[in-house]
Amino acid sequence: MIRVNHVHMDTAVIHDFCVHPLYQGKGYGREILACLVKILLAKQYTKIRLGVVTQNERALNLYRSIGFEISAESHYYVSAIQNLIYTGQIK
């Protein structure tokens, strides 16, 4: 599965890229991503962004092998819903 959003006239954003676990490690992900990049470049996109969990080394290596570089890192906040309810944050 792979999803692309078009943010600006020149920018595409790749989301939710995944390959079924039975088919991982066989080169399908690289082939899919390389084909998509070619399609986006043919459509005149000059910027292609994607997001990945920074601990996912396998995905990072794939993206780097295609030519992507890390440009920013986002930090996410997580809390169990019970913690929020019990501390009075959610009423």
mmCIF file of N, CA, C and O in Angstrom:
data_model
loop_
_atom_site.group_PDB
_atom_site.id
_atom_site.type_symbol
_atom_site.label_atom_id
_atom_site.label_comp_id
_atom_site.label_asym_id
_atom_site.label_seq_id
_atom_site.Cartn_x
_atom_site.Cartn_y
_atom_site.Cartn_z
ATOM 1 N N MET A 1 0.851 -1.165 0.000
ATOM 2 C CA MET A 1 0.000 0.000 0.000
ATOM 3 C C MET A 1 0.900 1.231 0.000
ATOM 4 O O MET A 1 1.940 1.248 0.652
ATOM 5 N N ILE A 2 0.476 2.218 -0.763
ATOM 6 C CA ILE A 2 1.197 3.485 -0.775
ATOM 7 C C ILE A 2 0.192 4.578 -1.125
ATOM 8 O O ILE A 2 -0.682 4.377 -1.961
ATOM 9 N N ARG A 3 0.304 5.694 -0.438
ATOM 10 C CA ARG A 3 -0.635 6.799 -0.653
ATOM 11 C C ARG A 3 0.170 8.066 -0.905
ATOM 12 O O ARG A 3 1.188 8.298 -0.260
ATOM 13 N N VAL A 4 -0.290 8.882 -1.840
ATOM 14 C CA VAL A 4 0.399 10.131 -2.171
ATOM 15 C C VAL A 4 -0.594 11.286 -2.078
ATOM 16 O O VAL A 4 -1.689 11.213 -2.632
ATOM 17 N N ASN A 5 -0.199 12.323 -1.365
ATOM 18 C CA ASN A 5 -0.961 13.572 -1.327
ATOM 19 C C ASN A 5 -0.175 14.622 -2.092
ATOM 20 O O ASN A 5 1.054 14.624 -2.072
ATOM 21 N N HIS A 6 -0.897 15.509 -2.719
ATOM 22 C CA HIS A 6 -0.281 16.590 -3.482
ATOM 23 C C HIS A 6 -0.499 17.871 -2.691
ATOM 24 O O HIS A 6 -1.608 18.375 -2.614
ATOM 25 N N VAL A 7 0.577 18.378 -2.070
ATOM 26 C CA VAL A 7 0.482 19.509 -1.164
ATOM 27 C C VAL A 7 0.513 20.832 -1.910
ATOM 28 O O VAL A 7 -0.276 21.720 -1.654
ATOM 29 N N HIS A 8 1.421 20.969 -2.812
ATOM 30 C CA HIS A 8 1.563 22.179 -3.618
ATOM 31 C C HIS A 8 1.708 21.728 -5.065
ATOM 32 O O HIS A 8 1.791 20.533 -5.352
ATOM 33 N N MET A 9 1.778 22.671 -5.941
ATOM 34 C CA MET A 9 1.945 22.330 -7.361
ATOM 35 C C MET A 9 3.230 21.537 -7.597
ATOM 36 O O MET A 9 3.294 20.733 -8.513
ATOM 37 N N ASP A 10 4.235 21.742 -6.742
ATOM 38 C CA ASP A 10 5.520 21.086 -6.963
ATOM 39 C C ASP A 10 5.883 20.052 -5.902
ATOM 40 O O ASP A 10 6.949 19.461 -5.962
ATOM 41 N N THR A 11 4.996 19.792 -4.933
ATOM 42 C CA THR A 11 5.343 18.917 -3.809
ATOM 43 C C THR A 11 4.348 17.773 -3.652
ATOM 44 O O THR A 11 3.148 17.996 -3.546
ATOM 45 N N ALA A 12 4.876 16.564 -3.615
ATOM 46 C CA ALA A 12 4.076 15.376 -3.330
ATOM 47 C C ALA A 12 4.563 14.793 -1.998
ATOM 48 O O ALA A 12 5.753 14.853 -1.686
ATOM 49 N N VAL A 13 3.640 14.233 -1.230
ATOM 50 C CA VAL A 13 3.986 13.634 0.062
ATOM 51 C C VAL A 13 3.544 12.175 0.050
ATOM 52 O O VAL A 13 2.370 11.875 -0.192
ATOM 53 N N ILE A 14 4.484 11.283 0.308
ATOM 54 C CA ILE A 14 4.197 9.847 0.356
ATOM 55 C C ILE A 14 3.834 9.481 1.791
ATOM 56 O O ILE A 14 4.558 9.811 2.725
ATOM 57 N N HIS A 15 2.699 8.787 1.937
ATOM 58 C CA HIS A 15 2.214 8.356 3.249
ATOM 59 C C HIS A 15 1.939 6.854 3.234
ATOM 60 O O HIS A 15 1.636 6.281 2.188
ATOM 61 N N ASP A 16 1.951 6.267 4.389
ATOM 62 C CA ASP A 16 1.433 4.906 4.589
ATOM 63 C C ASP A 16 2.019 3.881 3.626
ATOM 64 O O ASP A 16 1.309 3.006 3.129
ATOM 65 N N PHE A 17 3.301 3.961 3.371
ATOM 66 C CA PHE A 17 3.941 3.001 2.473
ATOM 67 C C PHE A 17 4.249 1.737 3.248
ATOM 68 O O PHE A 17 4.947 1.774 4.260
ATOM 69 N N CYS A 18 3.724 0.622 2.792
ATOM 70 C CA CYS A 18 4.022 -0.639 3.459
ATOM 71 C C CYS A 18 3.929 -1.792 2.466
ATOM 72 O O CYS A 18 3.211 -1.717 1.467
ATOM 73 N N VAL A 19 4.682 -2.824 2.747
ATOM 74 C CA VAL A 19 4.678 -4.050 1.961
ATOM 75 C C VAL A 19 4.305 -5.178 2.919
ATOM 76 O O VAL A 19 4.817 -5.237 4.042
ATOM 77 N N HIS A 20 3.423 -6.052 2.486
ATOM 78 C CA HIS A 20 2.992 -7.174 3.318
ATOM 79 C C HIS A 20 4.224 -7.920 3.834
ATOM 80 O O HIS A 20 5.173 -8.162 3.076
ATOM 81 N N PRO A 21 4.222 -8.301 5.122
ATOM 82 C CA PRO A 21 5.401 -8.963 5.708
ATOM 83 C C PRO A 21 5.903 -10.181 4.925
ATOM 84 O O PRO A 21 7.113 -10.430 4.878
ATOM 85 N N LEU A 22 5.026 -10.937 4.299
ATOM 86 C CA LEU A 22 5.468 -12.107 3.529
ATOM 87 C C LEU A 22 6.312 -11.727 2.315
ATOM 88 O O LEU A 22 7.059 -12.551 1.788
ATOM 89 N N TYR A 23 6.195 -10.473 1.864
ATOM 90 C CA TYR A 23 6.907 -10.037 0.671
ATOM 91 C C TYR A 23 8.034 -9.048 0.961
ATOM 92 O O TYR A 23 8.683 -8.567 0.035
ATOM 93 N N GLN A 24 8.275 -8.753 2.237
ATOM 94 C CA GLN A 24 9.348 -7.837 2.602
ATOM 95 C C GLN A 24 10.707 -8.503 2.386
ATOM 96 O O GLN A 24 10.843 -9.723 2.487
ATOM 97 N N GLY A 25 11.693 -7.687 2.095
ATOM 98 C CA GLY A 25 13.055 -8.184 1.919
ATOM 99 C C GLY A 25 13.317 -8.829 0.567
ATOM 100 O O GLY A 25 14.349 -9.438 0.356
ATOM 101 N N LYS A 26 12.392 -8.692 -0.366
ATOM 102 C CA LYS A 26 12.537 -9.302 -1.687
ATOM 103 C C LYS A 26 12.730 -8.261 -2.792
ATOM 104 O O LYS A 26 12.734 -8.600 -3.968
ATOM 105 N N GLY A 27 12.831 -6.981 -2.410
ATOM 106 C CA GLY A 27 13.059 -5.933 -3.391
ATOM 107 C C GLY A 27 11.795 -5.268 -3.914
ATOM 108 O O GLY A 27 11.872 -4.324 -4.701
ATOM 109 N N TYR A 28 10.625 -5.738 -3.483
ATOM 110 C CA TYR A 28 9.370 -5.145 -3.967
ATOM 111 C C TYR A 28 9.217 -3.693 -3.508
ATOM 112 O O TYR A 28 8.772 -2.849 -4.275
ATOM 113 N N GLY A 29 9.558 -3.417 -2.268
ATOM 114 C CA GLY A 29 9.443 -2.054 -1.753
ATOM 115 C C GLY A 29 10.291 -1.084 -2.544
ATOM 116 O O GLY A 29 9.841 0.001 -2.925
ATOM 117 N N ARG A 30 11.525 -1.467 -2.829
ATOM 118 C CA ARG A 30 12.434 -0.609 -3.607
ATOM 119 C C ARG A 30 11.868 -0.381 -5.009
ATOM 120 O O ARG A 30 11.868 0.728 -5.525
ATOM 121 N N GLU A 31 11.350 -1.438 -5.621
ATOM 122 C CA GLU A 31 10.794 -1.326 -6.969
ATOM 123 C C GLU A 31 9.561 -0.421 -6.983
ATOM 124 O O GLU A 31 9.420 0.434 -7.863
ATOM 125 N N ILE A 32 8.670 -0.603 -6.012
ATOM 126 C CA ILE A 32 7.465 0.219 -5.920
ATOM 127 C C ILE A 32 7.839 1.689 -5.732
ATOM 128 O O ILE A 32 7.338 2.572 -6.421
ATOM 129 N N LEU A 33 8.737 1.951 -4.781
ATOM 130 C CA LEU A 33 9.117 3.326 -4.485
ATOM 131 C C LEU A 33 9.841 3.974 -5.669
ATOM 132 O O LEU A 33 9.567 5.123 -6.018
ATOM 133 N N ALA A 34 10.734 3.236 -6.305
ATOM 134 C CA ALA A 34 11.459 3.775 -7.462
ATOM 135 C C ALA A 34 10.491 4.104 -8.596
ATOM 136 O O ALA A 34 10.606 5.166 -9.231
ATOM 137 N N CYS A 35 9.514 3.246 -8.842
ATOM 138 C CA CYS A 35 8.512 3.511 -9.891
ATOM 139 C C CYS A 35 7.679 4.742 -9.549
ATOM 140 O O CYS A 35 7.414 5.574 -10.420
ATOM 141 N N LEU A 36 7.272 4.848 -8.292
ATOM 142 C CA LEU A 36 6.477 6.001 -7.884
ATOM 143 C C LEU A 36 7.264 7.300 -8.048
ATOM 144 O O LEU A 36 6.739 8.295 -8.542
ATOM 145 N N VAL A 37 8.521 7.298 -7.647
ATOM 146 C CA VAL A 37 9.355 8.499 -7.793
ATOM 147 C C VAL A 37 9.460 8.886 -9.260
ATOM 148 O O VAL A 37 9.330 10.059 -9.616
ATOM 149 N N LYS A 38 9.649 7.915 -10.152
ATOM 150 C CA LYS A 38 9.718 8.209 -11.583
ATOM 151 C C LYS A 38 8.415 8.831 -12.079
ATOM 152 O O LYS A 38 8.429 9.787 -12.852
ATOM 153 N N ILE A 39 7.285 8.290 -11.622
ATOM 154 C CA ILE A 39 5.979 8.830 -12.020
ATOM 155 C C ILE A 39 5.832 10.278 -11.543
ATOM 156 O O ILE A 39 5.402 11.152 -12.302
ATOM 157 N N LEU A 40 6.187 10.528 -10.286
ATOM 158 C CA LEU A 40 6.054 11.879 -9.724
ATOM 159 C C LEU A 40 6.978 12.866 -10.431
ATOM 160 O O LEU A 40 6.587 14.006 -10.705
ATOM 161 N N LEU A 41 8.192 12.448 -10.736
ATOM 162 C CA LEU A 41 9.111 13.327 -11.464
ATOM 163 C C LEU A 41 8.592 13.610 -12.873
ATOM 164 O O LEU A 41 8.703 14.729 -13.365
ATOM 165 N N ALA A 42 7.990 12.613 -13.510
ATOM 166 C CA ALA A 42 7.416 12.815 -14.847
ATOM 167 C C ALA A 42 6.241 13.787 -14.804
ATOM 168 O O ALA A 42 5.958 14.465 -15.799
ATOM 169 N N LYS A 43 5.584 13.876 -13.651
ATOM 170 C CA LYS A 43 4.465 14.812 -13.490
ATOM 171 C C LYS A 43 4.952 16.188 -13.045
ATOM 172 O O LYS A 43 4.158 17.020 -12.621
ATOM 173 N N GLN A 44 6.265 16.406 -13.095
ATOM 174 C CA GLN A 44 6.890 17.704 -12.818
ATOM 175 C C GLN A 44 6.956 18.074 -11.347
ATOM 176 O O GLN A 44 7.089 19.256 -11.016
ATOM 177 N N TYR A 45 6.857 17.101 -10.436
ATOM 178 C CA TYR A 45 7.071 17.411 -9.023
ATOM 179 C C TYR A 45 8.566 17.601 -8.804
ATOM 180 O O TYR A 45 9.377 16.814 -9.288
ATOM 181 N N THR A 46 8.916 18.654 -8.101
ATOM 182 C CA THR A 46 10.328 18.914 -7.817
ATOM 183 C C THR A 46 10.687 18.572 -6.377
ATOM 184 O O THR A 46 11.861 18.530 -6.033
ATOM 185 N N LYS A 47 9.661 18.347 -5.535
ATOM 186 C CA LYS A 47 9.891 17.956 -4.135
ATOM 187 C C LYS A 47 9.011 16.760 -3.814
ATOM 188 O O LYS A 47 7.817 16.755 -4.102
ATOM 189 N N ILE A 48 9.636 15.747 -3.234
ATOM 190 C CA ILE A 48 8.895 14.578 -2.775
ATOM 191 C C ILE A 48 9.280 14.355 -1.322
ATOM 192 O O ILE A 48 10.456 14.215 -0.991
ATOM 193 N N ARG A 49 8.266 14.369 -0.453
ATOM 194 C CA ARG A 49 8.503 14.173 0.988
ATOM 195 C C ARG A 49 7.872 12.864 1.416
ATOM 196 O O ARG A 49 6.918 12.377 0.810
ATOM 197 N N LEU A 50 8.406 12.310 2.486
ATOM 198 C CA LEU A 50 7.783 11.149 3.107
ATOM 199 C C LEU A 50 8.128 11.149 4.577
ATOM 200 O O LEU A 50 9.074 11.790 5.015
ATOM 201 N N GLY A 51 7.334 10.436 5.349
ATOM 202 C CA GLY A 51 7.572 10.329 6.776
ATOM 203 C C GLY A 51 7.869 8.892 7.149
ATOM 204 O O GLY A 51 7.348 7.961 6.539
ATOM 205 N N VAL A 52 8.705 8.737 8.136
ATOM 206 C CA VAL A 52 9.055 7.399 8.623
ATOM 207 C C VAL A 52 9.412 7.501 10.102
ATOM 208 O O VAL A 52 9.956 8.516 10.548
ATOM 209 N N VAL A 53 9.100 6.486 10.847
ATOM 210 C CA VAL A 53 9.515 6.418 12.250
ATOM 211 C C VAL A 53 11.030 6.272 12.258
ATOM 212 O O VAL A 53 11.584 5.374 11.604
ATOM 213 N N THR A 54 11.709 7.140 12.975
ATOM 214 C CA THR A 54 13.176 7.167 12.896
ATOM 215 C C THR A 54 13.843 5.897 13.428
ATOM 216 O O THR A 54 14.986 5.637 13.099
ATOM 217 N N GLN A 55 13.130 5.106 14.202
ATOM 218 C CA GLN A 55 13.697 3.848 14.685
ATOM 219 C C GLN A 55 13.569 2.727 13.650
ATOM 220 O O GLN A 55 14.112 1.649 13.838
ATOM 221 N N ASN A 56 12.865 2.978 12.567
ATOM 222 C CA ASN A 56 12.662 1.965 11.538
ATOM 223 C C ASN A 56 13.848 1.985 10.577
ATOM 224 O O ASN A 56 13.777 2.527 9.476
ATOM 225 N N GLU A 57 14.940 1.371 10.991
ATOM 226 C CA GLU A 57 16.179 1.392 10.203
ATOM 227 C C GLU A 57 16.002 0.767 8.827
ATOM 228 O O GLU A 57 16.592 1.221 7.856
ATOM 229 N N ARG A 58 15.192 -0.260 8.757
ATOM 230 C CA ARG A 58 14.979 -0.934 7.473
ATOM 231 C C ARG A 58 14.356 0.040 6.463
ATOM 232 O O ARG A 58 14.787 0.120 5.310
ATOM 233 N N ALA A 59 13.337 0.779 6.900
ATOM 234 C CA ALA A 59 12.697 1.751 6.019
ATOM 235 C C ALA A 59 13.656 2.891 5.695
ATOM 236 O O ALA A 59 13.742 3.332 4.538
ATOM 237 N N LEU A 60 14.385 3.368 6.690
ATOM 238 C CA LEU A 60 15.347 4.451 6.453
ATOM 239 C C LEU A 60 16.379 4.041 5.408
ATOM 240 O O LEU A 60 16.719 4.822 4.513
ATOM 241 N N ASN A 61 16.876 2.814 5.507
ATOM 242 C CA ASN A 61 17.861 2.333 4.532
ATOM 243 C C ASN A 61 17.265 2.269 3.135
ATOM 244 O O ASN A 61 17.931 2.613 2.154
ATOM 245 N N LEU A 62 16.003 1.843 3.030
ATOM 246 C CA LEU A 62 15.335 1.808 1.729
ATOM 247 C C LEU A 62 15.236 3.210 1.148
ATOM 248 O O LEU A 62 15.609 3.452 -0.005
ATOM 249 N N TYR A 63 14.759 4.155 1.939
ATOM 250 C CA TYR A 63 14.576 5.516 1.446
ATOM 251 C C TYR A 63 15.904 6.143 1.056
ATOM 252 O O TYR A 63 16.012 6.810 0.031
ATOM 253 N N ARG A 64 16.926 5.907 1.864
ATOM 254 C CA ARG A 64 18.263 6.441 1.528
ATOM 255 C C ARG A 64 18.774 5.834 0.224
ATOM 256 O O ARG A 64 19.412 6.514 -0.570
ATOM 257 N N SER A 65 18.510 4.551 0.009
ATOM 258 C CA SER A 65 19.018 3.878 -1.197
ATOM 259 C C SER A 65 18.380 4.429 -2.466
ATOM 260 O O SER A 65 18.967 4.343 -3.547
ATOM 261 N N ILE A 66 17.190 5.021 -2.343
ATOM 262 C CA ILE A 66 16.506 5.622 -3.488
ATOM 263 C C ILE A 66 16.998 7.055 -3.697
ATOM 264 O O ILE A 66 16.865 7.620 -4.774
ATOM 265 N N GLY A 67 17.575 7.666 -2.650
ATOM 266 C CA GLY A 67 18.093 9.024 -2.773
ATOM 267 C C GLY A 67 17.486 10.022 -1.812
ATOM 268 O O GLY A 67 17.838 11.197 -1.840
ATOM 269 N N PHE A 68 16.578 9.572 -0.931
ATOM 270 C CA PHE A 68 16.001 10.478 0.062
ATOM 271 C C PHE A 68 17.026 10.760 1.150
ATOM 272 O O PHE A 68 17.885 9.926 1.442
ATOM 273 N N GLU A 69 16.926 11.951 1.729
ATOM 274 C CA GLU A 69 17.787 12.345 2.844
ATOM 275 C C GLU A 69 16.920 12.829 3.990
ATOM 276 O O GLU A 69 15.840 13.386 3.764
ATOM 277 N N ILE A 70 17.400 12.658 5.208
ATOM 278 C CA ILE A 70 16.674 13.150 6.376
ATOM 279 C C ILE A 70 16.830 14.664 6.423
ATOM 280 O O ILE A 70 17.946 15.180 6.386
ATOM 281 N N SER A 71 15.696 15.364 6.499
ATOM 282 C CA SER A 71 15.753 16.821 6.555
ATOM 283 C C SER A 71 15.183 17.362 7.861
ATOM 284 O O SER A 71 15.463 18.495 8.221
ATOM 285 N N ALA A 72 14.375 16.569 8.546
ATOM 286 C CA ALA A 72 13.773 17.014 9.802
ATOM 287 C C ALA A 72 13.341 15.789 10.589
ATOM 288 O O ALA A 72 13.134 14.714 10.022
ATOM 289 N N GLU A 73 13.206 15.981 11.885
ATOM 290 C CA GLU A 73 12.741 14.905 12.754
ATOM 291 C C GLU A 73 11.640 15.452 13.646
ATOM 292 O O GLU A 73 11.786 16.519 14.228
ATOM 293 N N SER A 74 10.531 14.728 13.719
ATOM 294 C CA SER A 74 9.400 15.133 14.561
ATOM 295 C C SER A 74 9.337 14.223 15.781
ATOM 296 O O SER A 74 9.646 13.042 15.704
ATOM 297 N N HIS A 75 8.923 14.788 16.878
ATOM 298 C CA HIS A 75 8.742 14.013 18.101
ATOM 299 C C HIS A 75 7.257 13.936 18.397
ATOM 300 O O HIS A 75 6.537 14.933 18.307
ATOM 301 N N TYR A 76 6.800 12.754 18.760
ATOM 302 C CA TYR A 76 5.391 12.544 19.037
ATOM 303 C C TYR A 76 5.203 12.277 20.522
ATOM 304 O O TYR A 76 6.075 11.740 21.189
ATOM 305 N N TYR A 77 4.056 12.640 21.025
ATOM 306 C CA TYR A 77 3.727 12.446 22.428
ATOM 307 C C TYR A 77 2.682 11.351 22.542
ATOM 308 O O TYR A 77 1.704 11.335 21.795
ATOM 309 N N VAL A 78 2.905 10.451 23.482
ATOM 310 C CA VAL A 78 1.995 9.323 23.666
ATOM 311 C C VAL A 78 1.646 9.220 25.142
ATOM 312 O O VAL A 78 2.494 9.412 26.012
ATOM 313 N N SER A 79 0.374 8.921 25.402
ATOM 314 C CA SER A 79 -0.060 8.669 26.769
ATOM 315 C C SER A 79 -1.224 7.699 26.722
ATOM 316 O O SER A 79 -2.065 7.765 25.824
ATOM 317 N N ALA A 80 -1.264 6.803 27.693
ATOM 318 C CA ALA A 80 -2.415 5.912 27.809
ATOM 319 C C ALA A 80 -3.621 6.770 28.169
ATOM 320 O O ALA A 80 -3.527 7.674 28.998
ATOM 321 N N ILE A 81 -4.749 6.501 27.564
ATOM 322 C CA ILE A 81 -5.949 7.299 27.802
ATOM 323 C C ILE A 81 -6.336 7.266 29.281
ATOM 324 O O ILE A 81 -6.818 8.258 29.818
ATOM 325 N N GLN A 82 -6.082 6.148 29.954
ATOM 326 C CA GLN A 82 -6.404 6.057 31.382
ATOM 327 C C GLN A 82 -5.608 7.073 32.195
ATOM 328 O O GLN A 82 -6.116 7.653 33.137
ATOM 329 N N ASN A 83 -4.378 7.318 31.816
ATOM 330 C CA ASN A 83 -3.551 8.299 32.520
ATOM 331 C C ASN A 83 -4.143 9.696 32.390
ATOM 332 O O ASN A 83 -4.128 10.480 33.336
ATOM 333 N N LEU A 84 -4.654 10.029 31.231
ATOM 334 C CA LEU A 84 -5.244 11.348 31.017
ATOM 335 C C LEU A 84 -6.539 11.509 31.811
ATOM 336 O O LEU A 84 -6.785 12.562 32.374
ATOM 337 N N ILE A 85 -7.336 10.450 31.840
ATOM 338 C CA ILE A 85 -8.601 10.510 32.561
ATOM 339 C C ILE A 85 -8.349 10.616 34.067
ATOM 340 O O ILE A 85 -8.928 11.446 34.752
ATOM 341 N N TYR A 86 -7.434 9.807 34.581
ATOM 342 C CA TYR A 86 -7.182 9.765 36.014
ATOM 343 C C TYR A 86 -6.492 11.014 36.538
ATOM 344 O O TYR A 86 -6.632 11.388 37.690
ATOM 345 N N THR A 87 -5.765 11.709 35.676
ATOM 346 C CA THR A 87 -5.090 12.925 36.138
ATOM 347 C C THR A 87 -5.976 14.164 35.973
ATOM 348 O O THR A 87 -5.549 15.262 36.251
ATOM 349 N N GLY A 88 -7.196 13.953 35.479
ATOM 350 C CA GLY A 88 -8.121 15.065 35.326
ATOM 351 C C GLY A 88 -7.933 15.869 34.043
ATOM 352 O O GLY A 88 -8.525 16.922 33.885
ATOM 353 N N GLN A 89 -7.092 15.391 33.121
ATOM 354 C CA GLN A 89 -6.862 16.120 31.882
ATOM 355 C C GLN A 89 -8.076 16.054 30.942
ATOM 356 O O GLN A 89 -8.301 16.945 30.167
ATOM 357 N N ILE A 90 -8.810 14.943 31.025
ATOM 358 C CA ILE A 90 -9.985 14.776 30.179
ATOM 359 C C ILE A 90 -11.185 14.616 31.116
ATOM 360 O O ILE A 90 -11.160 13.820 32.037
ATOM 361 N N LYS A 91 -12.241 15.359 30.852
ATOM 362 C CA LYS A 91 -13.428 15.297 31.715
ATOM 363 C C LYS A 91 -14.603 14.733 30.968
ATOM 364 O O LYS A 91 -14.788 14.884 29.831
#
